[in-house]
Short mmCIF file of C-alpha atoms in Angstrom, two decimals:
data_model
loop_
_atom_site.label_atom_id
_atom_site.label_comp_id
_atom_site.label_asym_id
_atom_site.label_seq_id
_atom_site.Cartn_x
_atom_site.Cartn_y
_atom_site.Cartn_z
CA MET A 1 13.37 14.88 10.61
CA ASP A 2 12.51 13.06 13.51
CA SER A 3 8.98 11.33 13.35
CA GLN A 4 7.64 13.38 16.29
CA PRO A 5 7.06 16.97 15.04
CA ALA A 6 7.14 19.80 17.81
CA THR A 7 7.44 23.33 18.19
CA LEU A 8 11.19 24.57 18.09
CA GLY A 9 12.82 24.60 21.31
CA THR A 10 10.32 22.25 23.03
CA PRO A 11 10.97 18.47 23.68
CA PRO A 12 8.77 16.39 21.87
CA ALA A 13 5.96 14.71 23.66
CA ALA A 14 6.05 10.84 23.82
CA PRO A 15 3.18 9.31 22.00
CA ARG A 16 0.64 7.48 23.66
CA LYS A 17 0.38 3.73 23.35
CA ALA A 18 -2.77 2.65 21.42
CA ALA A 19 -3.81 6.52 21.21
CA VAL A 20 -4.49 6.02 17.60
CA LEU A 21 -7.09 3.34 18.46
CA HIS A 22 -9.12 5.96 20.55
CA ASP A 23 -9.04 8.55 17.65
CA ALA A 24 -12.61 8.80 16.03
CA ASN A 25 -11.04 9.76 12.64
CA ALA A 26 -8.84 6.61 12.64
CA ARG A 27 -11.58 4.46 13.56
CA TRP A 28 -13.80 5.58 10.77
CA LEU A 29 -11.05 5.26 8.37
CA VAL A 30 -10.36 1.63 9.37
CA ILE A 31 -14.00 0.64 9.49
CA GLY A 32 -14.36 1.74 5.82
CA GLN A 33 -11.07 0.34 4.54
CA LEU A 34 -11.45 -3.07 6.12
CA GLY A 35 -14.44 -3.87 4.30
CA SER A 36 -13.35 -2.41 0.89
CA GLN A 37 -9.74 -3.86 1.07
CA ILE A 38 -11.14 -7.34 1.77
CA CYS A 39 -13.61 -7.02 -1.15
CA ASP A 40 -11.03 -5.47 -3.43
CA ARG A 41 -8.67 -8.76 -2.84
CA MET A 42 -11.89 -10.90 -3.36
CA ALA A 43 -12.67 -9.17 -6.79
CA LEU A 44 -9.25 -9.62 -7.87
CA ALA A 45 -8.98 -13.18 -7.23
CA GLY A 46 -12.31 -13.75 -8.84
CA VAL A 47 -11.46 -11.70 -11.89
CA LEU A 48 -8.22 -13.29 -12.34
CA TRP A 49 -9.44 -16.80 -12.23
CA PHE A 50 -12.43 -15.91 -14.61
CA VAL A 51 -9.87 -14.48 -17.16
CA THR A 52 -7.86 -17.48 -16.69
CA VAL A 53 -10.54 -19.99 -17.37
CA SER A 54 -12.45 -17.88 -19.96
CA ALA A 55 -9.67 -16.24 -21.95
CA GLY A 56 -6.60 -18.40 -20.85
CA PRO A 57 -3.71 -17.62 -18.64
CA THR A 58 -1.78 -15.67 -21.41
CA PHE A 59 -4.48 -12.89 -20.85
CA VAL A 60 -3.56 -12.49 -17.21
CA PRO A 61 -0.40 -10.62 -17.57
CA TRP A 62 -2.20 -8.35 -20.07
CA TYR A 63 -4.94 -7.62 -17.65
CA ILE A 64 -2.30 -6.82 -15.05
CA ALA A 65 -0.38 -4.44 -17.25
CA THR A 66 -3.79 -2.74 -18.23
CA SER A 67 -4.46 -2.25 -14.43
CA GLY A 68 -1.08 -0.39 -13.99
CA LEU A 69 -1.51 1.94 -17.05
CA PRO A 70 -3.61 4.51 -14.81
CA HIS A 71 -0.98 4.63 -12.18
CA LEU A 72 1.79 5.33 -14.71
CA ALA A 73 -0.40 7.94 -16.57
CA LEU A 74 -1.31 9.91 -13.17
CA ALA A 75 1.99 9.52 -11.32
CA TRP A 76 3.13 12.97 -12.27
CA ARG A 77 -0.46 14.59 -11.81
CA ALA A 78 -1.80 12.89 -8.86
CA GLY A 79 0.03 15.27 -6.29
CA ARG A 80 -1.52 18.40 -7.98
CA ILE A 81 -4.88 16.95 -8.22
CA ILE A 82 -4.96 15.63 -4.50
CA ASN A 83 -3.83 19.15 -3.31
CA ALA A 84 -6.31 20.81 -5.30
CA LEU A 85 -9.29 18.65 -4.07
CA GLY A 86 -7.85 17.58 -0.80
CA PRO A 87 -6.70 13.88 0.19
CA LEU A 88 -10.02 13.38 2.01
CA ARG A 89 -12.21 14.28 -0.71
CA VAL A 90 -10.22 12.18 -3.17
CA VAL A 91 -10.40 9.24 -0.91
CA VAL A 92 -14.15 9.51 -0.55
CA TRP A 93 -14.96 10.17 -4.28
CA ALA A 94 -12.56 7.45 -5.50
CA ASP A 95 -14.24 5.01 -3.21
CA LEU A 96 -17.49 6.01 -4.63
CA LEU A 97 -16.46 5.96 -8.22
CA ARG A 98 -15.05 2.33 -8.02
CA GLY A 99 -18.42 1.33 -6.29
CA VAL A 100 -20.44 2.70 -9.21
CA LEU A 101 -18.00 1.02 -11.63
CA PHE A 102 -18.14 -2.39 -9.90
CA LEU A 103 -21.93 -2.35 -9.72
CA ALA A 104 -22.05 -1.41 -13.54
CA ALA A 105 -19.67 -4.09 -14.47
CA ALA A 106 -21.83 -6.72 -12.71
CA ALA A 107 -24.96 -5.47 -14.40
CA LEU A 108 -23.17 -5.50 -17.81
CA LEU A 109 -21.74 -9.09 -17.28
CA GLN A 110 -25.59 -10.08 -16.78
CA VAL A 111 -26.97 -8.54 -19.70
CA LEU A 112 -24.19 -8.42 -22.49
CA PRO A 113 -23.20 -11.59 -24.44
CA HIS A 114 -20.50 -13.72 -22.89
CA SER A 115 -18.33 -12.73 -25.94
CA ALA A 116 -18.19 -9.17 -24.27
CA ASP A 117 -17.20 -10.31 -20.58
CA ILE A 118 -13.40 -10.01 -21.06
CA ALA A 119 -13.91 -6.55 -22.87
CA VAL A 120 -15.91 -5.37 -19.84
CA LEU A 121 -13.43 -6.57 -17.23
CA PHE A 122 -10.48 -4.88 -19.07
CA ALA A 123 -12.47 -1.67 -19.19
CA LEU A 124 -13.17 -1.99 -15.43
CA ALA A 125 -9.31 -2.63 -14.88
CA LEU A 126 -8.58 0.50 -16.76
CA LEU A 127 -11.51 2.95 -15.24
CA GLY A 128 -11.20 1.39 -11.88
CA ASN A 129 -7.53 1.98 -11.25
CA LEU A 130 -7.91 5.65 -12.43
CA GLY A 131 -9.59 5.89 -8.92
CA ALA A 132 -7.01 3.70 -7.31
CA ALA A 133 -4.20 5.80 -8.91
CA LEU A 134 -5.45 8.90 -6.90
CA PHE A 135 -6.71 6.80 -4.09
CA ASN A 136 -3.58 5.27 -2.93
CA PRO A 137 -1.24 8.30 -2.64
CA ALA A 138 -4.43 10.23 -1.05
CA ILE A 139 -4.97 7.55 1.70
CA LEU A 140 -1.22 7.69 2.40
CA SER A 141 -1.22 11.59 2.46
CA LEU A 142 -4.24 11.72 4.76
CA PRO A 143 -2.44 10.53 7.94
CA VAL A 144 -0.30 13.77 7.80
CA ARG A 145 -3.31 16.03 8.24
CA LEU A 146 -5.20 13.78 10.64
CA ALA A 147 -2.64 12.28 13.06
CA ARG A 148 -2.93 14.06 16.57
CA ARG A 149 0.77 14.35 16.92
CA GLU A 150 0.73 15.07 20.48
CA PHE A 151 -0.53 11.53 21.06
CA TYR A 152 0.34 9.58 17.97
CA GLN A 153 2.35 9.65 14.74
CA PRO A 154 1.35 9.70 11.10
CA ASN A 155 3.16 6.39 10.45
CA GLN A 156 0.98 4.64 13.43
CA LEU A 157 -2.21 5.51 11.39
CA THR A 158 -0.58 4.44 8.14
CA ALA A 159 0.41 1.07 9.88
CA LEU A 160 -3.24 0.61 10.96
CA LEU A 161 -4.56 1.14 7.42
CA SER A 162 -2.12 -1.12 5.88
CA SER A 163 -3.18 -3.87 8.43
CA CYS A 164 -6.46 -3.77 6.49
CA GLY A 165 -4.72 -4.44 3.39
CA ALA A 166 -3.10 -7.56 4.70
CA THR A 167 -6.25 -8.79 6.16
CA GLY A 168 -7.80 -8.34 2.79
CA THR A 169 -5.00 -10.37 1.54
CA ILE A 170 -5.76 -13.30 3.71
CA VAL A 171 -9.73 -13.20 3.86
CA GLY A 172 -10.54 -11.87 0.30
CA PRO A 173 -9.36 -14.80 -1.93
CA ALA A 174 -11.13 -17.14 0.64
CA LEU A 175 -14.21 -15.36 0.09
CA ALA A 176 -13.80 -15.23 -3.64
CA ALA A 177 -13.72 -18.96 -3.76
CA LEU A 178 -16.99 -19.38 -1.71
CA ILE A 179 -18.94 -16.55 -3.53
CA TYR A 180 -17.63 -17.31 -7.00
CA GLN A 181 -18.77 -20.87 -6.84
CA ALA A 182 -22.31 -19.78 -5.29
CA GLY A 183 -23.09 -16.76 -7.47
CA GLY A 184 -20.43 -16.29 -10.21
CA LEU A 185 -18.16 -13.37 -10.71
CA GLU A 186 -21.30 -10.95 -11.16
CA THR A 187 -21.96 -11.45 -7.51
CA VAL A 188 -18.30 -10.97 -6.50
CA LEU A 189 -18.31 -7.61 -8.39
CA ALA A 190 -21.66 -6.41 -6.87
CA ILE A 191 -20.50 -7.17 -3.33
CA THR A 192 -17.19 -5.47 -4.05
CA GLY A 193 -19.07 -2.24 -5.59
CA ALA A 194 -21.42 -2.28 -2.45
CA ALA A 195 -18.36 -2.33 -0.14
CA TYR A 196 -16.76 0.55 -2.00
CA LEU A 197 -19.90 2.61 -1.75
CA ALA A 198 -20.15 1.82 1.96
CA ALA A 199 -16.55 2.69 2.72
CA GLY A 200 -17.02 6.23 0.76
CA LEU A 201 -20.20 6.86 2.98
CA ILE A 202 -18.32 5.79 6.05
CA GLU A 203 -15.21 8.02 5.12
CA GLN A 204 -17.52 11.06 4.86
CA ARG A 205 -17.65 10.72 8.82
CA VAL A 206 -14.03 11.71 9.04
CA ARG A 207 -13.43 15.47 10.08
CA LEU A 208 -10.31 17.20 8.85
CA PRO A 209 -8.65 19.68 11.27
CA ARG A 210 -9.67 23.34 10.77
CA ALA A 211 -6.46 24.56 9.35
CA GLU A 212 -7.01 22.18 6.28
CA GLU A 213 -10.37 23.39 5.05
CA PRO A 214 -10.10 24.39 1.28
CA SER A 215 -9.98 28.13 1.96
CA ALA A 216 -6.91 27.92 4.40
CA ARG A 217 -5.10 25.66 1.93
CA ALA A 218 -5.38 27.87 -1.18
CA ALA A 219 -1.78 29.11 -0.74
CA GLN A 220 -0.54 25.44 -0.43
CA VAL A 221 -2.56 24.43 -3.59
CA GLN A 222 -0.89 27.37 -5.39
CA GLY A 223 2.48 26.21 -4.31
CA SER A 224 2.10 22.61 -5.26
CA ILE A 225 5.10 21.33 -7.07
CA GLY A 226 6.32 18.14 -8.70
CA ILE A 227 8.33 15.24 -7.65
CA GLY A 228 11.42 16.60 -9.33
CA ALA A 229 11.32 19.76 -7.17
CA VAL A 230 10.59 17.92 -3.90
CA VAL A 231 13.65 15.69 -4.49
CA ARG A 232 15.78 18.48 -5.20
CA ARG A 233 14.66 20.28 -1.92
CA HIS A 234 14.87 17.18 0.05
CA PRO A 235 17.77 14.98 -1.17
CA LEU A 236 17.07 12.27 1.39
CA VAL A 237 13.77 11.73 -0.12
CA GLY A 238 15.40 10.77 -3.43
CA TRP A 239 17.86 8.23 -1.56
CA LEU A 240 14.94 6.64 0.03
CA LEU A 241 12.71 6.46 -2.90
CA GLY A 242 15.79 4.68 -4.73
CA LEU A 243 15.98 2.31 -1.70
CA LEU A 244 12.28 1.54 -2.03
CA LEU A 245 12.32 0.77 -5.74
CA LEU A 246 15.40 -1.22 -5.62
CA VAL A 247 14.18 -3.36 -2.66
CA ASN A 248 10.92 -3.72 -4.25
CA LEU A 249 12.57 -5.12 -7.28
CA GLY A 250 14.20 -7.77 -5.29
CA MET A 251 11.20 -8.66 -3.30
CA GLY A 252 8.58 -8.40 -5.62
CA PRO A 253 9.20 -11.83 -7.29
CA ILE A 254 8.21 -13.48 -3.92
CA VAL A 255 4.62 -13.46 -5.18
CA LEU A 256 5.87 -15.86 -7.80
CA PHE A 257 8.32 -17.95 -5.68
CA LEU A 258 5.55 -18.95 -3.14
CA PRO A 259 3.61 -21.25 -5.49
CA LEU A 260 6.61 -22.52 -7.00
CA TYR A 261 8.37 -23.44 -3.83
CA ALA A 262 4.92 -24.93 -2.55
CA ALA A 263 5.02 -27.14 -5.74
CA SER A 264 8.66 -28.18 -6.16
CA GLU A 265 10.43 -27.82 -2.85
CA PHE A 266 7.64 -28.78 -0.34
CA SER A 267 5.40 -30.85 -2.61
CA GLY A 268 2.43 -29.70 -0.63
CA GLY A 269 0.42 -28.27 -3.57
CA ILE A 270 -2.09 -25.61 -2.91
CA ALA A 271 -2.30 -26.16 0.78
CA ALA A 272 1.42 -25.40 1.10
CA GLN A 273 0.95 -22.40 -0.93
CA ALA A 274 -1.88 -21.26 1.31
CA TRP A 275 0.27 -21.72 4.48
CA LEU A 276 2.89 -19.62 2.92
CA GLN A 277 0.63 -16.95 1.71
CA SER A 278 -1.25 -16.69 5.04
CA SER A 279 2.10 -16.74 6.99
CA ILE A 280 3.09 -13.28 5.29
CA GLY A 281 -0.34 -11.89 5.61
CA ALA A 282 -0.64 -12.82 9.26
CA GLY A 283 2.85 -11.22 9.84
CA MET A 284 1.70 -7.89 8.16
CA ILE A 285 -1.31 -7.86 10.36
CA LEU A 286 0.65 -8.26 13.46
CA GLY A 287 3.26 -5.99 12.57
CA GLY A 288 0.82 -3.29 11.50
CA LEU A 289 -0.97 -3.46 14.58
CA ALA A 290 2.07 -3.31 16.82
CA THR A 291 3.55 -0.55 14.86
CA ALA A 292 0.09 1.40 15.19
CA VAL A 293 -0.17 0.79 18.83
CA PHE A 294 3.41 1.24 20.10
CA GLY A 295 4.96 3.38 17.46
CA LEU A 296 8.50 2.98 16.02
CA PRO A 297 11.05 3.86 18.63
CA GLY A 298 14.57 4.98 18.22
CA SER A 299 16.27 7.19 15.72
CA ARG A 300 15.11 7.32 12.17
CA ARG A 301 18.16 5.41 10.93
CA LEU A 302 17.09 2.62 13.23
CA ARG A 303 13.35 2.95 12.16
CA VAL A 304 14.22 2.69 8.46
CA SER A 305 17.12 0.22 8.45
CA LEU A 306 16.54 -2.29 10.90
CA PRO A 307 13.18 -3.40 9.76
CA VAL A 308 14.27 -3.52 6.25
CA ILE A 309 17.36 -5.65 7.17
CA ILE A 310 15.15 -8.13 9.22
CA THR A 311 12.61 -8.12 6.18
CA THR A 312 15.37 -9.02 3.57
CA ALA A 313 17.13 -11.62 6.06
CA CYS A 314 14.14 -13.43 6.72
CA TYR A 315 13.46 -13.46 2.83
CA LEU A 316 16.93 -15.07 2.35
CA GLY A 317 16.21 -17.49 5.10
CA PHE A 318 12.97 -18.35 3.28
CA ALA A 319 14.85 -18.78 -0.12
CA LEU A 320 17.25 -21.12 1.48
CA SER A 321 14.86 -23.10 3.62
CA LEU A 322 13.84 -26.74 2.94
CA SER A 323 11.20 -26.87 5.71
CA LEU A 324 7.78 -25.79 5.24
CA PRO A 325 7.09 -25.07 9.14
CA LEU A 326 10.51 -23.06 9.07
CA SER A 327 9.54 -21.19 6.08
CA CYS A 328 6.22 -20.25 7.42
CA ALA A 329 8.05 -18.97 10.67
CA LEU A 330 10.34 -16.87 8.45
CA LEU A 331 7.51 -15.47 6.35
CA LEU A 332 5.51 -14.50 9.52
CA ALA A 333 8.71 -12.78 10.88
CA MET A 334 9.22 -11.27 7.41
CA GLY A 335 5.66 -10.03 7.14
CA ALA A 336 5.85 -8.31 10.43
CA ALA A 337 9.19 -6.47 9.71
CA LEU A 338 7.84 -5.52 6.25
CA ALA A 339 4.95 -3.83 8.06
CA ALA A 340 7.15 -1.99 10.26
CA SER A 341 9.60 -1.10 7.45
CA ASN A 342 6.72 0.22 5.41
CA ALA A 343 5.74 2.35 8.27
CA GLY A 344 9.29 3.58 8.91
CA LEU A 345 9.92 4.64 5.22
CA ILE A 346 6.40 6.09 4.70
CA GLY A 347 6.60 7.83 7.79
CA LEU A 348 9.68 9.87 6.70
CA PHE A 349 8.03 10.45 3.13
CA GLN A 350 4.96 11.86 5.21
CA THR A 351 7.08 14.11 7.67
CA ILE A 352 10.21 15.45 5.83
CA PRO A 353 8.51 17.34 3.09
CA ASP A 354 5.99 20.10 3.70
CA GLU A 355 2.31 18.95 3.60
CA HIS A 356 1.44 20.11 0.23
CA GLU A 357 4.71 18.20 -1.07
CA VAL A 358 3.44 14.84 0.35
CA PRO A 359 0.73 13.82 -2.33
CA ALA A 360 3.29 14.24 -5.00
CA LEU A 361 5.87 11.91 -3.18
CA MET A 362 3.03 9.40 -2.29
CA ALA A 363 2.05 9.15 -6.15
CA MET A 364 5.84 8.18 -6.73
CA VAL A 365 5.61 5.56 -4.01
CA ASN A 366 2.40 4.33 -5.36
CA LEU A 367 3.83 4.03 -8.95
CA PHE A 368 6.98 2.24 -7.54
CA GLY A 369 4.85 -0.52 -5.73
CA VAL A 370 2.81 -0.92 -8.96
CA ALA A 371 5.51 -0.76 -11.47
CA SER A 372 8.09 -2.77 -9.66
CA LEU A 373 5.89 -5.88 -9.51
CA PRO A 374 5.38 -6.60 -13.23
CA LEU A 375 8.89 -5.33 -14.22
CA SER A 376 10.52 -7.90 -11.59
CA MET A 377 8.13 -10.56 -12.48
CA ALA A 378 8.82 -10.33 -16.09
CA VAL A 379 12.52 -10.28 -15.65
CA ILE A 380 12.27 -13.35 -13.17
CA GLY A 381 9.90 -15.18 -15.81
CA VAL A 382 12.74 -15.10 -18.35
CA VAL A 383 15.54 -16.11 -15.85
CA LEU A 384 13.57 -19.18 -14.43
CA HIS A 385 13.95 -20.67 -17.89
CA ALA A 386 17.57 -20.97 -17.35
CA ALA A 387 17.92 -21.41 -13.61
CA PRO A 388 16.13 -23.17 -10.93
CA VAL A 389 13.74 -21.48 -8.52
CA THR A 390 15.83 -21.74 -5.39
CA THR A 391 19.00 -20.07 -7.17
CA VAL A 392 16.80 -17.28 -8.54
CA ALA A 393 15.22 -16.69 -5.24
CA THR A 394 18.50 -16.84 -3.16
CA VAL A 395 20.13 -14.41 -5.60
CA CYS A 396 16.90 -11.94 -5.20
CA ALA A 397 17.01 -12.21 -1.60
CA ALA A 398 20.72 -11.79 -1.20
CA SER A 399 20.59 -8.62 -3.36
CA ALA A 400 17.77 -7.10 -1.30
CA LEU A 401 19.64 -7.84 1.85
CA LEU A 402 22.93 -6.41 0.52
CA LEU A 403 20.81 -3.01 -0.27
CA ALA A 404 19.37 -3.20 3.17
CA LEU A 405 22.75 -3.42 4.86
CA LEU A 406 23.91 -0.49 2.98
CA SER A 407 20.87 1.56 3.96
CA PRO A 408 22.49 2.99 7.13
CA ALA A 409 25.03 4.92 5.03
CA ILE A 410 22.29 6.84 3.12
CA PRO A 411 23.46 10.41 3.22
CA GLY A 412 21.28 12.51 5.75
CA LEU A 413 19.51 9.49 7.29
CA SER A 414 21.05 10.37 10.70
CA ALA A 415 20.65 14.18 10.38
CA VAL A 416 17.94 15.88 12.60
CA ALA A 417 15.94 18.52 10.74
CA ALA A 418 13.70 21.20 12.35
CA ALA A 419 10.31 20.05 13.03
CA ARG A 420 7.09 21.71 12.27
CA PRO A 421 4.40 22.16 14.82
CA PRO A 422 1.11 19.88 14.79
CA PRO A 423 -1.97 21.00 13.01
CA ASP A 424 -4.83 22.27 15.07
CA HIS A 425 -7.50 19.71 15.26
CA ASP A 426 -11.19 19.63 15.80
CA ALA A 427 -12.44 17.44 18.61
CA ALA A 428 -12.71 13.77 17.32
#
């Protein structure tokens, strides 16, 4: 299905540039998510540092694994829960729940003995990610029901929200260093909890289309199906999920490659690492904003394959680069292309299935994103004992690029399906 839904027999209207920025619903979501995403990254950096210095670095993989368990447990149930409650309600209550949990954890760190600190943080990882396991697919499902498709597409709102996460990746760790030193982990967690509560309250200002009120969605909820049925009905979705998983497995280890390249290839220490990480984040912000404002032109094969090819080509260029400035430039371009490729893929996941099928599909997208990172990191951690980091990074990047170059041949990617009409919206 092309990304511009329209009534059958009517040429689709061209999206208006920057229309998403003028939508009140989009503005409320971005305002809420910008603060919560920055504080979420701040809390993660603070907790990982605390666990490292308090319990030792060997506990960090266990903490990350604990954080992923709720995503795995809810991956096959999240779609039904989101359809039953509605994606907006799930987004709001997930943020409120996490706000209460983070404030409670900050209070417990103050009153309990220090010997209980690690247990409190592991409990926070488990319970907080129960909310995240529902929040992530819900926030990706929400643009389908909020986008004013006569003006802009769901993937434009998705790109705008993704830029909030990229901003958090840059700003959050820097704030964590400042606030952690000034007030300790308790202050970091308390500020994060307050940001989640504020996000939940702000998101309540969002107004759903009239057709998406609970009573009008009852038939859709009854017809909720699992991911297996979605893939059988829409084979292209299965191919795109496979592409997403395999490319993620190849690209995930870049999180590990950046500090290793900074230390061994560029000899720049933490400053070089900061430049490399900031380059990716800045690129994702620019790419997300550009995609939100201008959309993704061309056929859906072009919108999916070209950004993925550019992303993986820049990744390979980084793996082969011996210059820090060149590597930063390549990572900046990679981040921008990655934001566009995410919008292109997720845009198809948002528009190919029926609306009540989208949450189940987004739950699998979330699971692939969460599961691929620790899996690929574990494999790369073993391989690095036998090969230099440059060789491992080059193999990962070349494999990802090969998959990207094969993506235009995905069956059904060039086909055009019948589009469904846009929903009726309340005034924003």
